[in-house]
């Protein structure tokens, strides 16, 4: 009996040690903000431990990194950022951490949207890319191939539909340009680091491209493929898991796009007019033919002028816009003022640049997109 008990104890100890080793083997991933962190978790699942620099309901536009953030990055095996100059503070943080590991710029390869009209109150759905939303409403069979003909990464999507065991890292081993770390250092936006040394407000400027690309489900499919490639580069042994997780999640995104498109189609286009604090929903506007108007530009760090606010109020009255919306990350006092002066009701809260806590309605990317559409449709009907 004593011998059997001893064997059982040894087995239990062995299992405990094995579990500890497995926990230690999780890939340490730093994501710049919560929406990216959720995407990494969906692709990495049990193989990753994700830390978000900007947490739930946090505003990445005005985020100020701490020495603890630099220490976390120094210990990471993978760093995932949005790109498109969204995280103007990141280059200096990477430098401070002396990080030399793998970096993924999630937005590499997306269909970019010009930022030239940001914050002006102009209608975003008049952008030259308006046709994307039309296609989404009228072609339920929209597939990855159409998107990928305009994307240098087109082979990923095509292969995913035809072979669930697509080798994501095949390109990484055969194309020296797939190294995200290399791209990060040579990206045309790298001048942010230099600007920040000379201008304390540099992180408020996003340049010519709207960085809020995650509000397009098409773009998020590109994010997911880029994240899968980064994880495979760091952890090739679990390549098949990352491939399958990415494929499964992209299928969920496709279904969500159809669902949201059908919901918004119940609102006549002339009524799809939305007022938000800052200009964060340009990609959403493009994909779903919704007009978004805002007093602020694409950064919450910008300030709306009295003239911009007056112009917006005049337009709201002229177009009979009957609802305005708050954001989870923004100072909503200006929206409350606009509501008071125009009699437009507050239609609810939209989640723009960050997820909510798990017990709130936008705890994941999928839930965030569904909540935002539910809120808009409910207010505009």
PDB file of N, CA and C in Angstrom, residues 303-363:
ATOM      1  N   UNK A 303      -8.491  68.904 -30.977  1.00  0.00           N
ATOM      2  CA  UNK A 303      -9.574  69.680 -30.387  1.00  0.00           C
ATOM      3  C   UNK A 303     -10.487  70.212 -31.472  1.00  0.00           C
ATOM      4  N   UNK A 304     -11.776  70.107 -31.226  1.00  0.00           N
ATOM      5  CA  UNK A 304     -12.757  70.633 -32.179  1.00  0.00           C
ATOM      6  C   UNK A 304     -12.865  72.143 -31.998  1.00  0.00           C
ATOM      7  N   UNK A 305     -12.792  72.866 -33.095  1.00  0.00           N
ATOM      8  CA  UNK A 305     -12.925  74.320 -33.030  1.00  0.00           C
ATOM      9  C   UNK A 305     -14.398  74.700 -32.905  1.00  0.00           C
ATOM     10  N   UNK A 306     -14.652  75.906 -32.448  1.00  0.00           N
ATOM     11  CA  UNK A 306     -16.026  76.396 -32.341  1.00  0.00           C
ATOM     12  C   UNK A 306     -16.688  76.409 -33.713  1.00  0.00           C
ATOM     13  N   UNK A 307     -15.905  76.736 -34.739  1.00  0.00           N
ATOM     14  CA  UNK A 307     -16.443  76.785 -36.098  1.00  0.00           C
ATOM     15  C   UNK A 307     -16.852  75.391 -36.560  1.00  0.00           C
ATOM     16  N   UNK A 308     -16.029  74.365 -36.241  1.00  0.00           N
ATOM     17  CA  UNK A 308     -16.368  72.995 -36.622  1.00  0.00           C
ATOM     18  C   UNK A 308     -17.649  72.535 -35.941  1.00  0.00           C
ATOM     19  N   UNK A 309     -17.763  72.856 -34.653  1.00  0.00           N
ATOM     20  CA  UNK A 309     -18.956  72.453 -33.902  1.00  0.00           C
ATOM     21  C   UNK A 309     -20.194  73.141 -34.460  1.00  0.00           C
ATOM     22  N   UNK A 310     -20.083  74.436 -34.741  1.00  0.00           N
ATOM     23  CA  UNK A 310     -21.216  75.188 -35.291  1.00  0.00           C
ATOM     24  C   UNK A 310     -21.637  74.621 -36.642  1.00  0.00           C
ATOM     25  N   UNK A 311     -20.650  74.274 -37.465  1.00  0.00           N
ATOM     26  CA  UNK A 311     -20.934  73.702 -38.774  1.00  0.00           C
ATOM     27  C   UNK A 311     -21.630  72.360 -38.643  1.00  0.00           C
ATOM     28  N   UNK A 312     -21.180  71.548 -37.687  1.00  0.00           N
ATOM     29  CA  UNK A 312     -21.780  70.243 -37.471  1.00  0.00           C
ATOM     30  C   UNK A 312     -23.223  70.377 -36.991  1.00  0.00           C
ATOM     31  N   UNK A 313     -23.452  71.289 -36.067  1.00  0.00           N
ATOM     32  CA  UNK A 313     -24.815  71.509 -35.561  1.00  0.00           C
ATOM     33  C   UNK A 313     -25.741  71.939 -36.696  1.00  0.00           C
ATOM     34  N   UNK A 314     -25.232  72.823 -37.549  1.00  0.00           N
ATOM     35  CA  UNK A 314     -26.024  73.281 -38.694  1.00  0.00           C
ATOM     36  C   UNK A 314     -26.364  72.109 -39.607  1.00  0.00           C
ATOM     37  N   UNK A 315     -25.383  71.221 -39.828  1.00  0.00           N
ATOM     38  CA  UNK A 315     -25.620  70.078 -40.704  1.00  0.00           C
ATOM     39  C   UNK A 315     -26.603  69.098 -40.083  1.00  0.00           C
ATOM     40  N   UNK A 316     -26.506  68.888 -38.776  1.00  0.00           N
ATOM     41  CA  UNK A 316     -27.435  67.987 -38.086  1.00  0.00           C
ATOM     42  C   UNK A 316     -28.868  68.473 -38.258  1.00  0.00           C
ATOM     43  N   UNK A 317     -29.063  69.782 -38.092  1.00  0.00           N
ATOM     44  CA  UNK A 317     -30.400  70.341 -38.254  1.00  0.00           C
ATOM     45  C   UNK A 317     -30.877  70.238 -39.695  1.00  0.00           C
ATOM     46  N   UNK A 318     -29.973  70.515 -40.627  1.00  0.00           N
ATOM     47  CA  UNK A 318     -30.347  70.483 -42.043  1.00  0.00           C
ATOM     48  C   UNK A 318     -30.712  69.071 -42.491  1.00  0.00           C
ATOM     49  N   UNK A 319     -29.950  68.065 -42.014  1.00  0.00           N
ATOM     50  CA  UNK A 319     -30.157  66.682 -42.442  1.00  0.00           C
ATOM     51  C   UNK A 319     -31.134  65.921 -41.551  1.00  0.00           C
ATOM     52  N   UNK A 320     -31.681  66.621 -40.538  1.00  0.00           N
ATOM     53  CA  UNK A 320     -32.625  65.983 -39.613  1.00  0.00           C
ATOM     54  C   UNK A 320     -32.039  64.732 -38.956  1.00  0.00           C
ATOM     55  N   UNK A 321     -30.780  64.836 -38.544  1.00  0.00           N
ATOM     56  CA  UNK A 321     -30.149  63.729 -37.817  1.00  0.00           C
ATOM     57  C   UNK A 321     -30.764  63.690 -36.421  1.00  0.00           C
ATOM     58  N   UNK A 322     -31.317  62.531 -36.050  1.00  0.00           N
ATOM     59  CA  UNK A 322     -32.066  62.497 -34.787  1.00  0.00           C
ATOM     60  C   UNK A 322     -31.369  61.758 -33.659  1.00  0.00           C
ATOM     61  N   UNK A 323     -30.133  61.337 -33.880  1.00  0.00           N
ATOM     62  CA  UNK A 323     -29.429  60.623 -32.807  1.00  0.00           C
ATOM     63  C   UNK A 323     -27.933  60.911 -32.847  1.00  0.00           C
ATOM     64  N   UNK A 324     -27.362  61.087 -31.676  1.00  0.00           N
ATOM     65  CA  UNK A 324     -25.913  61.213 -31.526  1.00  0.00           C
ATOM     66  C   UNK A 324     -25.458  60.096 -30.587  1.00  0.00           C
ATOM     67  N   UNK A 325     -24.168  59.759 -30.669  1.00  0.00           N
ATOM     68  CA  UNK A 325     -23.673  58.614 -29.904  1.00  0.00           C
ATOM     69  C   UNK A 325     -22.434  58.991 -29.108  1.00  0.00           C
ATOM     70  N   UNK A 326     -22.331  58.431 -27.931  1.00  0.00           N
ATOM     71  CA  UNK A 326     -21.146  58.586 -27.108  1.00  0.00           C
ATOM     72  C   UNK A 326     -20.156  57.479 -27.448  1.00  0.00           C
ATOM     73  N   UNK A 327     -18.913  57.623 -26.970  1.00  0.00           N
ATOM     74  CA  UNK A 327     -17.891  56.590 -27.144  1.00  0.00           C
ATOM     75  C   UNK A 327     -17.344  56.193 -25.793  1.00  0.00           C
ATOM     76  N   UNK A 328     -16.857  54.962 -25.735  1.00  0.00           N
ATOM     77  CA  UNK A 328     -16.334  54.483 -24.463  1.00  0.00           C
ATOM     78  C   UNK A 328     -15.000  55.121 -24.082  1.00  0.00           C
ATOM     79  N   UNK A 329     -14.270  55.694 -25.046  1.00  0.00           N
ATOM     80  CA  UNK A 329     -12.950  56.244 -24.716  1.00  0.00           C
ATOM     81  C   UNK A 329     -12.925  57.766 -24.723  1.00  0.00           C
ATOM     82  N   UNK A 330     -14.004  58.401 -25.145  1.00  0.00           N
ATOM     83  CA  UNK A 330     -13.958  59.832 -25.433  1.00  0.00           C
ATOM     84  C   UNK A 330     -14.555  60.668 -24.301  1.00  0.00           C
ATOM     85  N   UNK A 331     -14.202  61.941 -24.316  1.00  0.00           N
ATOM     86  CA  UNK A 331     -14.864  62.922 -23.477  1.00  0.00           C
ATOM     87  C   UNK A 331     -16.168  63.273 -24.183  1.00  0.00           C
ATOM     88  N   UNK A 332     -17.276  62.902 -23.586  1.00  0.00           N
ATOM     89  CA  UNK A 332     -18.560  63.003 -24.273  1.00  0.00           C
ATOM     90  C   UNK A 332     -19.327  64.293 -23.975  1.00  0.00           C
ATOM     91  N   UNK A 333     -18.685  65.247 -23.306  1.00  0.00           N
ATOM     92  CA  UNK A 333     -19.399  66.483 -22.972  1.00  0.00           C
ATOM     93  C   UNK A 333     -19.807  67.252 -24.221  1.00  0.00           C
ATOM     94  N   UNK A 334     -18.977  67.221 -25.253  1.00  0.00           N
ATOM     95  CA  UNK A 334     -19.307  67.936 -26.480  1.00  0.00           C
ATOM     96  C   UNK A 334     -20.519  67.303 -27.167  1.00  0.00           C
ATOM     97  N   UNK A 335     -20.596  65.977 -27.130  1.00  0.00           N
ATOM     98  CA  UNK A 335     -21.750  65.289 -27.699  1.00  0.00           C
ATOM     99  C   UNK A 335     -23.020  65.662 -26.926  1.00  0.00           C
ATOM    100  N   UNK A 336     -22.908  65.747 -25.621  1.00  0.00           N
ATOM    101  CA  UNK A 336     -24.059  66.147 -24.813  1.00  0.00           C
ATOM    102  C   UNK A 336     -24.499  67.566 -25.162  1.00  0.00           C
ATOM    103  N   UNK A 337     -23.523  68.453 -25.390  1.00  0.00           N
ATOM    104  CA  UNK A 337     -23.837  69.824 -25.786  1.00  0.00           C
ATOM    105  C   UNK A 337     -24.562  69.841 -27.138  1.00  0.00           C
ATOM    106  N   UNK A 338     -24.021  69.054 -28.097  1.00  0.00           N
ATOM    107  CA  UNK A 338     -24.640  69.003 -29.424  1.00  0.00           C
ATOM    108  C   UNK A 338     -26.056  68.445 -29.334  1.00  0.00           C
ATOM    109  N   UNK A 339     -26.251  67.437 -28.511  1.00  0.00           N
ATOM    110  CA  UNK A 339     -27.580  66.866 -28.318  1.00  0.00           C
ATOM    111  C   UNK A 339     -28.546  67.909 -27.774  1.00  0.00           C
ATOM    112  N   UNK A 340     -28.081  68.698 -26.810  1.00  0.00           N
ATOM    113  CA  UNK A 340     -28.922  69.730 -26.196  1.00  0.00           C
ATOM    114  C   UNK A 340     -29.300  70.815 -27.202  1.00  0.00           C
ATOM    115  N   UNK A 341     -28.359  71.186 -28.051  1.00  0.00           N
ATOM    116  CA  UNK A 341     -28.589  72.300 -28.972  1.00  0.00           C
ATOM    117  C   UNK A 341     -29.364  71.886 -30.221  1.00  0.00           C
ATOM    118  N   UNK A 342     -29.411  70.599 -30.510  1.00  0.00           N
ATOM    119  CA  UNK A 342     -30.101  70.147 -31.729  1.00  0.00           C
ATOM    120  C   UNK A 342     -31.334  69.300 -31.449  1.00  0.00           C
ATOM    121  N   UNK A 343     -31.552  68.957 -30.197  1.00  0.00           N
ATOM    122  CA  UNK A 343     -32.646  68.056 -29.811  1.00  0.00           C
ATOM    123  C   UNK A 343     -32.464  66.648 -30.358  1.00  0.00           C
ATOM    124  N   UNK A 344     -31.276  66.338 -30.864  1.00  0.00           N
ATOM    125  CA  UNK A 344     -30.981  64.961 -31.277  1.00  0.00           C
ATOM    126  C   UNK A 344     -30.746  64.130 -30.020  1.00  0.00           C
ATOM    127  N   UNK A 345     -31.395  63.003 -29.934  1.00  0.00           N
ATOM    128  CA  UNK A 345     -31.279  62.181 -28.733  1.00  0.00           C
ATOM    129  C   UNK A 345     -29.931  61.467 -28.692  1.00  0.00           C
ATOM    130  N   UNK A 346     -29.509  61.115 -27.492  1.00  0.00           N
ATOM    131  CA  UNK A 346     -28.306  60.288 -27.345  1.00  0.00           C
ATOM    132  C   UNK A 346     -28.714  58.835 -27.573  1.00  0.00           C
ATOM    133  N   UNK A 347     -28.191  58.250 -28.649  1.00  0.00           N
ATOM    134  CA  UNK A 347     -28.635  56.923 -29.059  1.00  0.00           C
ATOM    135  C   UNK A 347     -27.945  55.765 -28.360  1.00  0.00           C
ATOM    136  N   UNK A 348     -26.940  56.065 -27.537  1.00  0.00           N
ATOM    137  CA  UNK A 348     -26.232  55.003 -26.839  1.00  0.00           C
ATOM    138  C   UNK A 348     -24.732  55.196 -26.935  1.00  0.00           C
ATOM    139  N   UNK A 349     -24.004  54.191 -26.491  1.00  0.00           N
ATOM    140  CA  UNK A 349     -22.540  54.255 -26.462  1.00  0.00           C
ATOM    141  C   UNK A 349     -21.953  53.271 -27.462  1.00  0.00           C
ATOM    142  N   UNK A 350     -21.039  53.776 -28.293  1.00  0.00           N
ATOM    143  CA  UNK A 350     -20.317  52.935 -29.242  1.00  0.00           C
ATOM    144  C   UNK A 350     -18.905  52.687 -28.726  1.00  0.00           C
ATOM    145  N   UNK A 351     -18.367  51.536 -29.083  1.00  0.00           N
ATOM    146  CA  UNK A 351     -16.998  51.188 -28.711  1.00  0.00           C
ATOM    147  C   UNK A 351     -16.118  51.394 -29.939  1.00  0.00           C
ATOM    148  N   UNK A 352     -15.162  52.298 -29.808  1.00  0.00           N
ATOM    149  CA  UNK A 352     -14.369  52.699 -30.969  1.00  0.00           C
ATOM    150  C   UNK A 352     -12.964  52.132 -30.956  1.00  0.00           C
ATOM    151  N   UNK A 353     -12.173  52.490 -29.953  1.00  0.00           N
ATOM    152  CA  UNK A 353     -10.739  52.170 -29.954  1.00  0.00           C
ATOM    153  C   UNK A 353     -10.343  51.182 -28.868  1.00  0.00           C
ATOM    154  N   UNK A 354     -11.310  50.649 -28.152  1.00  0.00           N
ATOM    155  CA  UNK A 354     -10.997  49.725 -27.060  1.00  0.00           C
ATOM    156  C   UNK A 354     -12.204  48.859 -26.756  1.00  0.00           C
ATOM    157  N   UNK A 355     -11.929  47.662 -26.254  1.00  0.00           N
ATOM    158  CA  UNK A 355     -12.993  46.779 -25.804  1.00  0.00           C
ATOM    159  C   UNK A 355     -13.468  47.180 -24.423  1.00  0.00           C
ATOM    160  N   UNK A 356     -14.580  46.590 -24.013  1.00  0.00           N
ATOM    161  CA  UNK A 356     -15.074  46.760 -22.648  1.00  0.00           C
ATOM    162  C   UNK A 356     -14.549  45.618 -21.784  1.00  0.00           C
ATOM    163  N   UNK A 357     -14.891  45.654 -20.518  1.00  0.00           N
ATOM    164  CA  UNK A 357     -14.611  44.514 -19.655  1.00  0.00           C
ATOM    165  C   UNK A 357     -15.513  43.360 -20.083  1.00  0.00           C
ATOM    166  N   UNK A 358     -15.193  42.158 -19.612  1.00  0.00           N
ATOM    167  CA  UNK A 358     -15.912  40.962 -20.053  1.00  0.00           C
ATOM    168  C   UNK A 358     -17.390  41.001 -19.683  1.00  0.00           C
ATOM    169  N   UNK A 359     -17.746  41.689 -18.601  1.00  0.00           N
ATOM    170  CA  UNK A 359     -19.142  41.732 -18.169  1.00  0.00           C
ATOM    171  C   UNK A 359     -19.941  42.834 -18.849  1.00  0.00           C
ATOM    172  N   UNK A 360     -19.310  43.580 -19.746  1.00  0.00           N
ATOM    173  CA  UNK A 360     -19.970  44.623 -20.520  1.00  0.00           C
ATOM    174  C   UNK A 360     -20.173  44.126 -21.957  1.00  0.00           C
ATOM    175  N   UNK A 361     -20.918  44.867 -22.785  1.00  0.00           N
ATOM    176  CA  UNK A 361     -21.340  44.296 -24.080  1.00  0.00           C
ATOM    177  C   UNK A 361     -20.284  44.185 -25.156  1.00  0.00           C
ATOM    178  N   UNK A 362     -19.074  44.685 -24.934  1.00  0.00           N
ATOM    179  CA  UNK A 362     -18.047  44.660 -25.991  1.00  0.00           C
ATOM    180  C   UNK A 362     -16.756  44.034 -25.485  1.00  0.00           C
ATOM    181  N   UNK A 363     -16.886  42.875 -24.857  1.00  0.00           N
ATOM    182  CA  UNK A 363     -15.722  42.227 -24.269  1.00  0.00           C
ATOM    183  C   UNK A 363     -14.801  41.550 -25.271  1.00  0.00           C
TER     184      UNK A 363
END
